[in-house]
Amino acid sequence: MESPQPPPEAVSFLKRHRRLSRRHFMAQSGGSAAALMLAAEPSPEALKALLAKLGPYLTPQASFRDVSRGKPVPHSLPPERLREAGLTRDTWRLEILPDPEHPATLGKRFSLADGTAITFDAFLEVAKTRSVRFPKLMTCLNIGCPLGMGVWEGVPLRELVWMARPRENLRRVHYHGYHNNDPAQMFRSSLPVGRVLEDPDGLPPVIVCHKLNGEWLTPERGAPARMVVPEHYGFKSVKWLTRVFLSNLPHANDTYAGQNNDIDSPMKTFAATLHVTEKPVAGKPIGVTGYAQSGVSGLSKVQVWISPAKAAWKDDDPWFATAPWTDAAILGPPESWLGGTVRDIRGLDARGTPARWPMRLAMAHWAVLLPGLPAGDYTLRSRTIDEGGNAQPMPRPFRKGGRCDIEEIAVRVS
Ligand SMILES: Nc1nc2c(c(=O)[nH]1)N[C@H]1C(S)=C(S)[C@@H](COP(=O)(O)O)O[C@H]1N2
Ligand SMILES: [Mo]
């Protein structure tokens, strides 16, 4: 059912959009007739309804899309089995061990066998002084749309690594989650130790995460704790984390390397459409809204291009780089993060204002009003330009390093 009142989040989007649209559309005046019309009408009706449809900026935990392997998937275990599996906060134990095949030299180990594995209480004790939280989109390398946008909170993995007092022969950290005690079901991922110990280029740390959007992780999201790797696709963020190996292996050994996946490529920048004016009428402006993922190279622009559906395009320009794209307005950050509890969210100041916007590794919404068109069939495309000036899908167009195809949507004007 349609609700007559836009939800509060949507109202704040409208406010953000009004602010932005004036600035944005004024900057374009002096250009085409469309730009002049927009300058005269900073909050056009055709966009209002579409902006009101945009969902909340942060995805409620239960609304995340789920990517989980296992027979049965661990989060489907009944409560008693969850306890047996060590997947409740009072039964969880995290092991930190030397890799049996390529052992790092450690001063201490945390193991189930000798009763020294880390309990959730011990973990929370470290979290008291060391926990960090940061905004991040969770995106699967192989799915076209993000799974959800969250503020992820946990203990930097390096705090736990240092507790094992590594001395030498440590080049890689690999880790896996609960897998029904069946080695064939193991889902493992790995990182170079350098990335665990240090955060290059202003990235947040790799964390062992226990909270999402201010709440305990749910079983589906990987409770009691999962890895969260800020700049990588979801497969590095192993759920139901139970074991961390400190290893001298010099290369990746991720389960996800199967199926031809490129497991070293970090998150890409790309755009997708969410809403287009329904049943657009000839000569009337067409509103479009969407979202963009800002990858490791950031996001400087979102652009759209609408062209007759059957029009041929240059053979030597597969990504429409030379097409007459129109800039969209990137909407501002939400007015409220986690109900106003913005304390200690990486990248935000004490009042919740991001130091840069759009934020890297996060989502941004965008909107644009296109001039009216004659009746006919059209193809609408959107794309991003990253902070290096690369138009999507460049600089990394290969699908197995993350989905970033230029989206195409059919629009009929009548
Ligand atoms: N233990 C475990 N962790 C896992 C997975 C899994 O199957 N098992 N799937 C991974 C993949 S491929 C993705 S994309 C993300 C999805 O996170 P989400 O289900 O919280 O959205 O979880 C990752 N962590
Ligand atoms: Mo994934």
Short mmCIF file of C-alpha atoms and ligand atoms in Angstrom, two decimals:
data_model
loop_
_atom_site.label_atom_id
_atom_site.label_comp_id
_atom_site.label_asym_id
_atom_site.label_seq_id
_atom_site.Cartn_x
_atom_site.Cartn_y
_atom_site.Cartn_z
CA MET A 1 0.00 0.00 0.00
CA GLU A 2 1.11 3.54 -0.76
CA SER A 3 1.40 5.72 2.31
CA PRO A 4 0.31 9.32 1.76
CA GLN A 5 3.04 10.72 4.04
CA PRO A 6 6.68 10.23 3.07
CA PRO A 7 8.68 8.54 5.88
CA PRO A 8 10.85 10.91 7.99
CA GLU A 9 14.03 9.81 6.20
CA ALA A 10 12.48 10.76 2.88
CA VAL A 11 11.58 14.18 4.22
CA SER A 12 15.19 14.79 5.10
CA PHE A 13 16.18 13.65 1.61
CA LEU A 14 13.81 16.28 0.25
CA LYS A 15 15.44 18.95 2.39
CA ARG A 16 18.88 17.84 1.35
CA HIS A 17 17.78 17.80 -2.21
CA ARG A 18 16.32 21.30 -2.08
CA ARG A 19 19.59 22.64 -0.72
CA LEU A 20 21.60 20.82 -3.31
CA SER A 21 19.31 21.33 -6.23
CA ARG A 22 19.48 25.10 -5.96
CA ARG A 23 23.25 25.07 -5.97
CA HIS A 24 23.48 22.43 -8.63
CA PHE A 25 20.85 23.70 -11.01
CA MET A 26 21.97 27.34 -10.67
CA ALA A 27 25.45 26.29 -11.69
CA GLN A 28 23.97 24.97 -14.89
CA SER A 29 21.89 28.00 -15.86
CA GLY A 30 22.99 29.74 -19.00
CA GLY A 31 23.04 26.32 -20.59
CA SER A 32 20.17 24.50 -22.19
CA ALA A 33 16.47 25.32 -21.93
CA ALA A 34 16.15 22.42 -19.48
CA ALA A 35 18.70 23.92 -17.13
CA LEU A 36 16.93 27.30 -17.23
CA MET A 37 13.62 25.66 -16.44
CA LEU A 38 15.21 23.88 -13.47
CA ALA A 39 16.77 27.05 -12.18
CA ALA A 40 13.31 28.60 -12.15
CA GLU A 41 11.87 25.59 -10.33
CA PRO A 42 14.40 24.35 -7.77
CA SER A 43 12.18 21.68 -6.25
CA PRO A 44 10.30 20.27 -9.23
CA GLU A 45 7.18 18.21 -8.71
CA ALA A 46 8.44 15.52 -11.05
CA LEU A 47 11.34 14.83 -8.66
CA LYS A 48 9.57 15.26 -5.33
CA ALA A 49 7.66 12.01 -5.56
CA LEU A 50 10.74 10.07 -6.63
CA LEU A 51 12.84 11.53 -3.82
CA ALA A 52 10.16 10.61 -1.31
CA LYS A 53 10.46 6.99 -2.45
CA LEU A 54 14.15 6.73 -1.55
CA GLY A 55 14.64 4.43 1.41
CA PRO A 56 16.65 5.22 4.53
CA TYR A 57 20.36 5.89 4.08
CA LEU A 58 21.36 3.17 6.55
CA THR A 59 19.82 -0.23 5.86
CA PRO A 60 18.00 -1.77 8.84
CA GLN A 61 19.83 -4.98 9.76
CA ALA A 62 16.89 -7.22 8.88
CA SER A 63 16.63 -5.63 5.43
CA PHE A 64 20.18 -6.54 4.36
CA ARG A 65 20.35 -9.03 1.55
CA ASP A 66 21.87 -12.26 2.74
CA VAL A 67 24.73 -14.20 1.14
CA SER A 68 25.35 -17.29 3.27
CA ARG A 69 26.65 -20.75 2.48
CA GLY A 70 26.23 -23.91 4.54
CA LYS A 71 23.92 -26.88 4.93
CA PRO A 72 22.20 -25.82 7.05
CA VAL A 73 23.14 -22.13 6.87
CA PRO A 74 24.43 -21.37 10.37
CA HIS A 75 21.88 -18.63 11.07
CA SER A 76 19.03 -21.06 10.52
CA LEU A 77 20.09 -23.29 13.43
CA PRO A 78 17.53 -23.44 16.26
CA PRO A 79 18.59 -21.67 19.51
CA GLU A 80 19.88 -24.83 21.21
CA ARG A 81 22.02 -25.78 18.20
CA LEU A 82 23.32 -22.20 17.97
CA ARG A 83 24.57 -22.56 21.53
CA GLU A 84 26.24 -25.90 20.79
CA ALA A 85 27.89 -24.32 17.78
CA GLY A 86 29.25 -21.47 19.92
CA LEU A 87 27.23 -18.91 17.98
CA THR A 88 25.66 -17.10 20.92
CA ARG A 89 27.43 -14.39 22.89
CA ASP A 90 27.82 -16.58 25.99
CA THR A 91 29.10 -19.63 24.09
CA TRP A 92 31.31 -17.97 21.45
CA ARG A 93 35.04 -18.71 21.48
CA LEU A 94 37.58 -17.22 19.07
CA GLU A 95 40.77 -19.17 18.42
CA ILE A 96 43.98 -17.46 17.31
CA LEU A 97 46.49 -20.07 16.22
CA PRO A 98 49.65 -20.52 14.19
CA ASP A 99 48.77 -21.92 10.75
CA PRO A 100 49.68 -25.64 11.08
CA GLU A 101 51.06 -25.74 7.52
CA HIS A 102 52.93 -22.41 7.54
CA PRO A 103 53.24 -21.51 11.22
CA ALA A 104 54.05 -17.98 12.29
CA THR A 105 56.19 -17.84 15.44
CA LEU A 106 53.92 -16.77 18.30
CA GLY A 107 54.51 -16.06 21.98
CA LYS A 108 50.95 -17.11 22.85
CA ARG A 109 48.01 -18.94 21.32
CA PHE A 110 44.30 -18.84 22.07
CA SER A 111 42.86 -22.33 21.58
CA LEU A 112 39.78 -24.35 22.43
CA ALA A 113 41.93 -27.38 23.22
CA ASP A 114 43.69 -25.77 26.19
CA GLY A 115 40.77 -23.58 27.24
CA THR A 116 42.42 -20.27 26.28
CA ALA A 117 40.19 -19.26 23.31
CA ILE A 118 38.88 -15.69 23.56
CA THR A 119 35.41 -15.38 25.10
CA PHE A 120 32.89 -12.73 24.12
CA ASP A 121 33.33 -11.06 27.51
CA ALA A 122 37.09 -10.86 26.99
CA PHE A 123 36.46 -9.47 23.51
CA LEU A 124 34.10 -6.80 24.93
CA GLU A 125 36.77 -5.85 27.46
CA VAL A 126 39.11 -5.01 24.55
CA ALA A 127 36.23 -3.28 22.74
CA LYS A 128 35.75 -0.90 25.70
CA THR A 129 38.92 0.98 24.85
CA ARG A 130 39.71 -0.08 21.30
CA SER A 131 36.47 -0.36 19.33
CA VAL A 132 35.99 1.70 16.18
CA ARG A 133 33.05 2.19 13.86
CA PHE A 134 32.77 3.32 10.28
CA PRO A 135 30.20 3.56 7.48
CA LYS A 136 30.52 0.97 4.73
CA LEU A 137 28.46 -0.58 1.98
CA MET A 138 28.40 -4.37 2.04
CA THR A 139 28.51 -5.50 -1.57
CA CYS A 140 28.94 -8.93 -3.11
CA LEU A 141 31.53 -9.17 -5.89
CA ASN A 142 28.99 -11.05 -7.99
CA ILE A 143 25.68 -9.31 -7.31
CA GLY A 144 24.78 -6.13 -9.18
CA CYS A 145 23.42 -4.18 -6.22
CA PRO A 146 24.78 -3.64 -2.70
CA LEU A 147 23.46 -5.86 0.11
CA GLY A 148 23.11 -2.99 2.56
CA MET A 149 24.66 0.21 3.92
CA GLY A 150 25.77 0.08 7.54
CA VAL A 151 27.82 1.58 10.33
CA TRP A 152 30.01 -1.35 11.37
CA GLU A 153 31.57 -1.50 14.82
CA GLY A 154 34.21 -3.75 16.30
CA VAL A 155 37.77 -4.30 17.50
CA PRO A 156 40.65 -3.81 15.04
CA LEU A 157 41.91 -7.27 14.13
CA ARG A 158 45.47 -6.16 14.88
CA GLU A 159 44.61 -5.76 18.59
CA LEU A 160 43.84 -9.51 18.68
CA VAL A 161 46.88 -10.38 16.53
CA TRP A 162 49.20 -8.52 18.93
CA MET A 163 47.70 -10.43 21.87
CA ALA A 164 49.26 -13.58 20.31
CA ARG A 165 52.69 -11.87 20.45
CA PRO A 166 53.86 -12.73 16.91
CA ARG A 167 57.63 -12.57 16.49
CA GLU A 168 58.45 -13.70 12.96
CA ASN A 169 57.36 -15.78 9.97
CA LEU A 170 54.13 -13.85 9.70
CA ARG A 171 53.07 -12.82 6.22
CA ARG A 172 49.37 -13.57 6.04
CA VAL A 173 46.31 -13.78 8.25
CA HIS A 174 43.58 -16.18 7.22
CA TYR A 175 40.30 -16.88 8.95
CA HIS A 176 37.08 -18.81 8.71
CA GLY A 177 33.69 -19.06 10.34
CA TYR A 178 31.55 -21.82 11.76
CA HIS A 179 30.97 -24.42 9.03
CA ASN A 180 28.94 -27.22 10.62
CA ASN A 181 32.23 -28.96 11.52
CA ASP A 182 32.47 -30.04 7.90
CA PRO A 183 35.76 -29.00 6.23
CA ALA A 184 34.04 -29.11 2.83
CA GLN A 185 31.76 -26.27 3.99
CA MET A 186 34.57 -24.02 5.21
CA PHE A 187 34.38 -20.42 3.95
CA ARG A 188 37.84 -18.93 4.37
CA SER A 189 39.31 -15.55 3.50
CA SER A 190 42.71 -13.95 3.99
CA LEU A 191 44.67 -10.71 4.11
CA PRO A 192 48.34 -9.75 3.91
CA VAL A 193 49.50 -9.08 7.46
CA GLY A 194 50.59 -5.58 6.42
CA ARG A 195 46.95 -4.61 5.77
CA VAL A 196 45.93 -5.93 9.17
CA LEU A 197 48.65 -4.07 11.06
CA GLU A 198 48.41 -0.75 9.21
CA ASP A 199 45.67 1.26 7.46
CA PRO A 200 46.93 2.68 4.18
CA ASP A 201 45.55 5.83 2.59
CA GLY A 202 43.20 6.82 5.41
CA LEU A 203 41.22 3.56 5.34
CA PRO A 204 39.49 2.38 8.52
CA PRO A 205 41.02 -0.71 10.15
CA VAL A 206 40.02 -4.31 9.45
CA ILE A 207 37.74 -5.18 12.38
CA VAL A 208 36.27 -8.13 14.18
CA CYS A 209 32.76 -6.71 14.16
CA HIS A 210 30.03 -7.31 16.74
CA LYS A 211 27.64 -4.42 16.07
CA LEU A 212 25.85 -3.04 13.02
CA ASN A 213 24.00 0.30 13.06
CA GLY A 214 24.38 0.42 16.83
CA GLU A 215 22.81 -3.02 17.47
CA TRP A 216 24.28 -6.45 18.19
CA LEU A 217 24.84 -8.35 14.96
CA THR A 218 21.94 -10.67 14.18
CA PRO A 219 22.63 -14.37 13.43
CA GLU A 220 22.00 -13.71 9.75
CA ARG A 221 24.62 -10.94 9.67
CA GLY A 222 27.22 -13.20 11.30
CA ALA A 223 26.66 -13.05 15.07
CA PRO A 224 28.30 -13.08 17.50
CA ALA A 225 31.17 -11.60 15.44
CA ARG A 226 32.30 -11.36 11.83
CA MET A 227 35.27 -9.90 10.05
CA VAL A 228 34.65 -6.60 8.24
CA VAL A 229 37.27 -5.48 5.72
CA PRO A 230 36.51 -1.86 4.76
CA GLU A 231 37.74 -1.70 1.17
CA HIS A 232 36.88 -5.19 0.02
CA TYR A 233 33.83 -6.95 -1.36
CA GLY A 234 31.75 -9.03 1.04
CA PHE A 235 33.64 -12.32 0.69
CA LYS A 236 36.50 -10.98 2.87
CA SER A 237 34.00 -10.20 5.65
CA VAL A 238 33.61 -13.74 7.01
CA LYS A 239 30.57 -14.30 9.23
CA TRP A 240 30.27 -16.45 12.40
CA LEU A 241 34.02 -15.97 12.86
CA THR A 242 35.57 -18.72 14.95
CA ARG A 243 39.22 -19.05 13.97
CA VAL A 244 42.12 -16.81 12.93
CA PHE A 245 45.36 -18.35 11.66
CA LEU A 246 48.64 -16.45 11.67
CA SER A 247 50.56 -17.76 8.72
CA ASN A 248 53.76 -17.51 6.75
CA LEU A 249 51.92 -18.30 3.51
CA PRO A 250 52.96 -15.65 0.97
CA HIS A 251 49.73 -15.65 -1.05
CA ALA A 252 45.94 -15.60 -0.77
CA ASN A 253 44.04 -18.80 0.02
CA ASP A 254 40.47 -17.50 -0.06
CA THR A 255 37.59 -19.91 -0.74
CA TYR A 256 36.18 -17.23 -3.05
CA ALA A 257 39.15 -17.63 -5.43
CA GLY A 258 37.12 -20.44 -6.94
CA GLN A 259 34.70 -19.63 -9.77
CA ASN A 260 37.22 -17.36 -11.44
CA ASN A 261 36.77 -14.51 -8.91
CA ASP A 262 39.45 -11.80 -8.72
CA ILE A 263 39.96 -11.74 -4.96
CA ASP A 264 42.53 -8.92 -4.84
CA SER A 265 40.40 -6.20 -6.43
CA PRO A 266 38.89 -3.74 -3.95
CA MET A 267 35.47 -2.10 -4.26
CA LYS A 268 34.62 -0.22 -7.43
CA THR A 269 32.68 2.96 -8.06
CA PHE A 270 29.40 2.55 -9.95
CA ALA A 271 25.86 3.94 -10.26
CA ALA A 272 22.41 2.41 -10.62
CA THR A 273 18.88 3.72 -11.04
CA LEU A 274 16.21 3.36 -8.38
CA HIS A 275 13.22 5.31 -9.75
CA VAL A 276 12.16 6.92 -13.00
CA THR A 277 9.03 9.03 -13.50
CA GLU A 278 6.22 6.55 -14.14
CA LYS A 279 4.58 6.70 -17.57
CA PRO A 280 6.41 9.83 -18.73
CA VAL A 281 4.46 12.05 -21.09
CA ALA A 282 5.86 13.65 -24.26
CA GLY A 283 7.34 17.07 -23.64
CA LYS A 284 7.22 16.76 -19.81
CA PRO A 285 10.43 16.52 -17.76
CA ILE A 286 11.50 13.03 -16.63
CA GLY A 287 12.80 12.61 -13.09
CA VAL A 288 15.40 9.96 -12.25
CA THR A 289 16.84 8.96 -8.86
CA GLY A 290 19.39 6.33 -7.98
CA TYR A 291 22.32 5.40 -5.81
CA ALA A 292 26.04 5.13 -6.35
CA GLN A 293 28.68 3.07 -4.61
CA SER A 294 31.85 5.04 -3.99
CA GLY A 295 34.73 2.60 -4.30
CA VAL A 296 38.42 2.96 -3.39
CA SER A 297 38.83 5.72 -5.99
CA GLY A 298 35.91 7.75 -4.61
CA LEU A 299 33.05 9.36 -6.49
CA SER A 300 33.13 12.77 -8.13
CA LYS A 301 30.08 12.66 -10.42
CA VAL A 302 27.02 10.70 -11.44
CA GLN A 303 25.78 11.19 -14.98
CA VAL A 304 22.82 9.97 -17.00
CA TRP A 305 22.12 9.74 -20.71
CA ILE A 306 18.82 9.00 -22.38
CA SER A 307 18.83 8.13 -26.07
CA PRO A 308 16.43 6.63 -28.62
CA ALA A 309 16.24 2.89 -27.95
CA LYS A 310 17.31 1.72 -31.36
CA ALA A 311 19.98 4.30 -32.06
CA ALA A 312 23.28 2.74 -33.17
CA TRP A 313 26.46 3.69 -31.31
CA LYS A 314 30.10 3.89 -32.33
CA ASP A 315 31.77 0.47 -32.47
CA ASP A 316 34.98 1.83 -31.00
CA ASP A 317 33.29 3.29 -27.89
CA PRO A 318 31.82 0.31 -26.01
CA TRP A 319 31.21 2.30 -22.80
CA PHE A 320 29.64 5.39 -24.41
CA ALA A 321 32.51 7.52 -23.14
CA THR A 322 31.85 10.19 -25.78
CA ALA A 323 28.03 10.29 -25.39
CA PRO A 324 26.35 13.57 -24.31
CA TRP A 325 25.95 12.66 -20.60
CA THR A 326 24.12 14.99 -18.19
CA ASP A 327 25.32 15.53 -14.61
CA ALA A 328 22.98 14.43 -11.82
CA ALA A 329 22.90 16.09 -8.38
CA ILE A 330 24.49 13.96 -5.66
CA LEU A 331 22.29 14.21 -2.55
CA GLY A 332 23.85 15.20 0.75
CA PRO A 333 24.51 12.97 3.78
CA PRO A 334 21.64 11.96 6.08
CA GLU A 335 20.74 14.60 8.64
CA SER A 336 20.84 11.99 11.37
CA TRP A 337 23.11 8.95 11.82
CA LEU A 338 22.00 6.26 14.25
CA GLY A 339 19.42 8.55 15.79
CA GLY A 340 21.98 11.25 16.46
CA THR A 341 24.58 9.10 18.25
CA VAL A 342 27.40 10.04 15.93
CA ARG A 343 30.17 9.86 18.51
CA ASP A 344 33.26 8.15 17.14
CA ILE A 345 32.00 7.29 13.68
CA ARG A 346 35.06 7.43 11.42
CA GLY A 347 34.85 10.19 8.86
CA LEU A 348 32.21 12.24 10.74
CA ASP A 349 32.80 15.16 13.08
CA ALA A 350 31.09 15.45 16.48
CA ARG A 351 27.97 16.90 14.85
CA GLY A 352 27.71 14.12 12.30
CA THR A 353 29.07 16.06 9.33
CA PRO A 354 31.28 13.97 7.04
CA ALA A 355 34.76 15.38 6.36
CA ARG A 356 34.26 14.49 2.72
CA TRP A 357 31.15 13.73 0.74
CA PRO A 358 30.41 11.37 -0.89
CA MET A 359 32.35 9.17 1.53
CA ARG A 360 34.58 6.50 0.07
CA LEU A 361 33.30 2.90 0.41
CA ALA A 362 29.82 4.19 1.17
CA MET A 363 26.61 4.95 -0.69
CA ALA A 364 25.30 8.22 -2.09
CA HIS A 365 21.87 8.93 -3.56
CA TRP A 366 21.50 11.10 -6.66
CA ALA A 367 18.71 12.76 -8.64
CA VAL A 368 18.27 14.48 -11.98
CA LEU A 369 15.44 16.01 -13.99
CA LEU A 370 15.76 15.43 -17.71
CA PRO A 371 14.05 17.65 -20.29
CA GLY A 372 10.86 16.36 -21.94
CA LEU A 373 11.19 14.15 -25.03
CA PRO A 374 9.00 13.27 -28.01
CA ALA A 375 6.94 10.08 -27.65
CA GLY A 376 8.98 6.95 -28.31
CA ASP A 377 11.16 4.25 -26.78
CA TYR A 378 14.37 5.25 -25.05
CA THR A 379 17.32 3.72 -23.22
CA LEU A 380 18.35 5.40 -19.98
CA ARG A 381 21.90 4.85 -18.75
CA SER A 382 23.72 6.03 -15.64
CA ARG A 383 27.41 6.05 -14.84
CA THR A 384 29.90 7.40 -12.31
CA ILE A 385 33.10 9.39 -12.67
CA ASP A 386 35.59 8.56 -9.90
CA GLU A 387 37.98 11.02 -8.26
CA GLY A 388 40.67 10.01 -10.73
CA GLY A 389 38.40 11.13 -13.60
CA ASN A 390 37.68 7.57 -14.76
CA ALA A 391 34.24 7.03 -16.26
CA GLN A 392 32.53 3.75 -15.33
CA PRO A 393 33.35 0.93 -15.95
CA MET A 394 36.97 2.10 -16.15
CA PRO A 395 39.56 1.81 -14.70
CA ARG A 396 38.67 -1.84 -13.92
CA PRO A 397 36.04 -3.05 -16.37
CA PHE A 398 36.40 -6.80 -15.72
CA ARG A 399 33.36 -8.32 -14.11
CA LYS A 400 35.21 -10.86 -11.94
CA GLY A 401 36.84 -8.00 -10.03
CA GLY A 402 33.38 -6.62 -9.07
CA ARG A 403 30.22 -5.78 -10.97
CA CYS A 404 30.22 -2.34 -12.57
CA ASP A 405 28.45 -2.71 -15.92
CA ILE A 406 26.78 0.46 -17.18
CA GLU A 407 23.12 -0.08 -16.38
CA GLU A 408 20.51 0.26 -19.14
CA ILE A 409 16.82 0.87 -18.45
CA ALA A 410 14.04 0.96 -21.02
CA VAL A 411 11.82 4.09 -20.84
CA ARG A 412 8.68 4.59 -22.97
CA VAL A 413 7.47 8.16 -23.44
CA SER A 414 3.85 8.38 -24.62
N1 LIG B 1 30.98 -17.74 7.06
C1 LIG B 1 30.57 -17.12 5.94
N2 LIG B 1 30.84 -15.81 5.80
C2 LIG B 1 30.44 -15.15 4.70
C3 LIG B 1 29.77 -15.83 3.66
C4 LIG B 1 29.49 -17.21 3.84
O1 LIG B 1 28.89 -17.86 2.99
N3 LIG B 1 29.90 -17.82 4.98
N4 LIG B 1 29.42 -15.14 2.50
C5 LIG B 1 30.27 -13.98 2.20
C6 LIG B 1 29.85 -13.23 1.05
S1 LIG B 1 30.22 -13.90 -0.48
C7 LIG B 1 29.27 -12.00 1.17
S2 LIG B 1 28.91 -11.09 -0.20
C8 LIG B 1 28.96 -11.43 2.50
C9 LIG B 1 27.49 -11.01 2.60
O2 LIG B 1 27.22 -10.41 3.83
P1 LIG B 1 25.73 -10.33 4.37
O3 LIG B 1 25.09 -11.68 4.22
O4 LIG B 1 25.84 -9.86 5.78
O5 LIG B 1 24.99 -9.31 3.53
O6 LIG B 1 29.23 -12.33 3.56
C10 LIG B 1 30.43 -13.08 3.41
N5 LIG B 1 30.72 -13.82 4.59
MO MO B 2 29.70 -12.38 -2.11
#
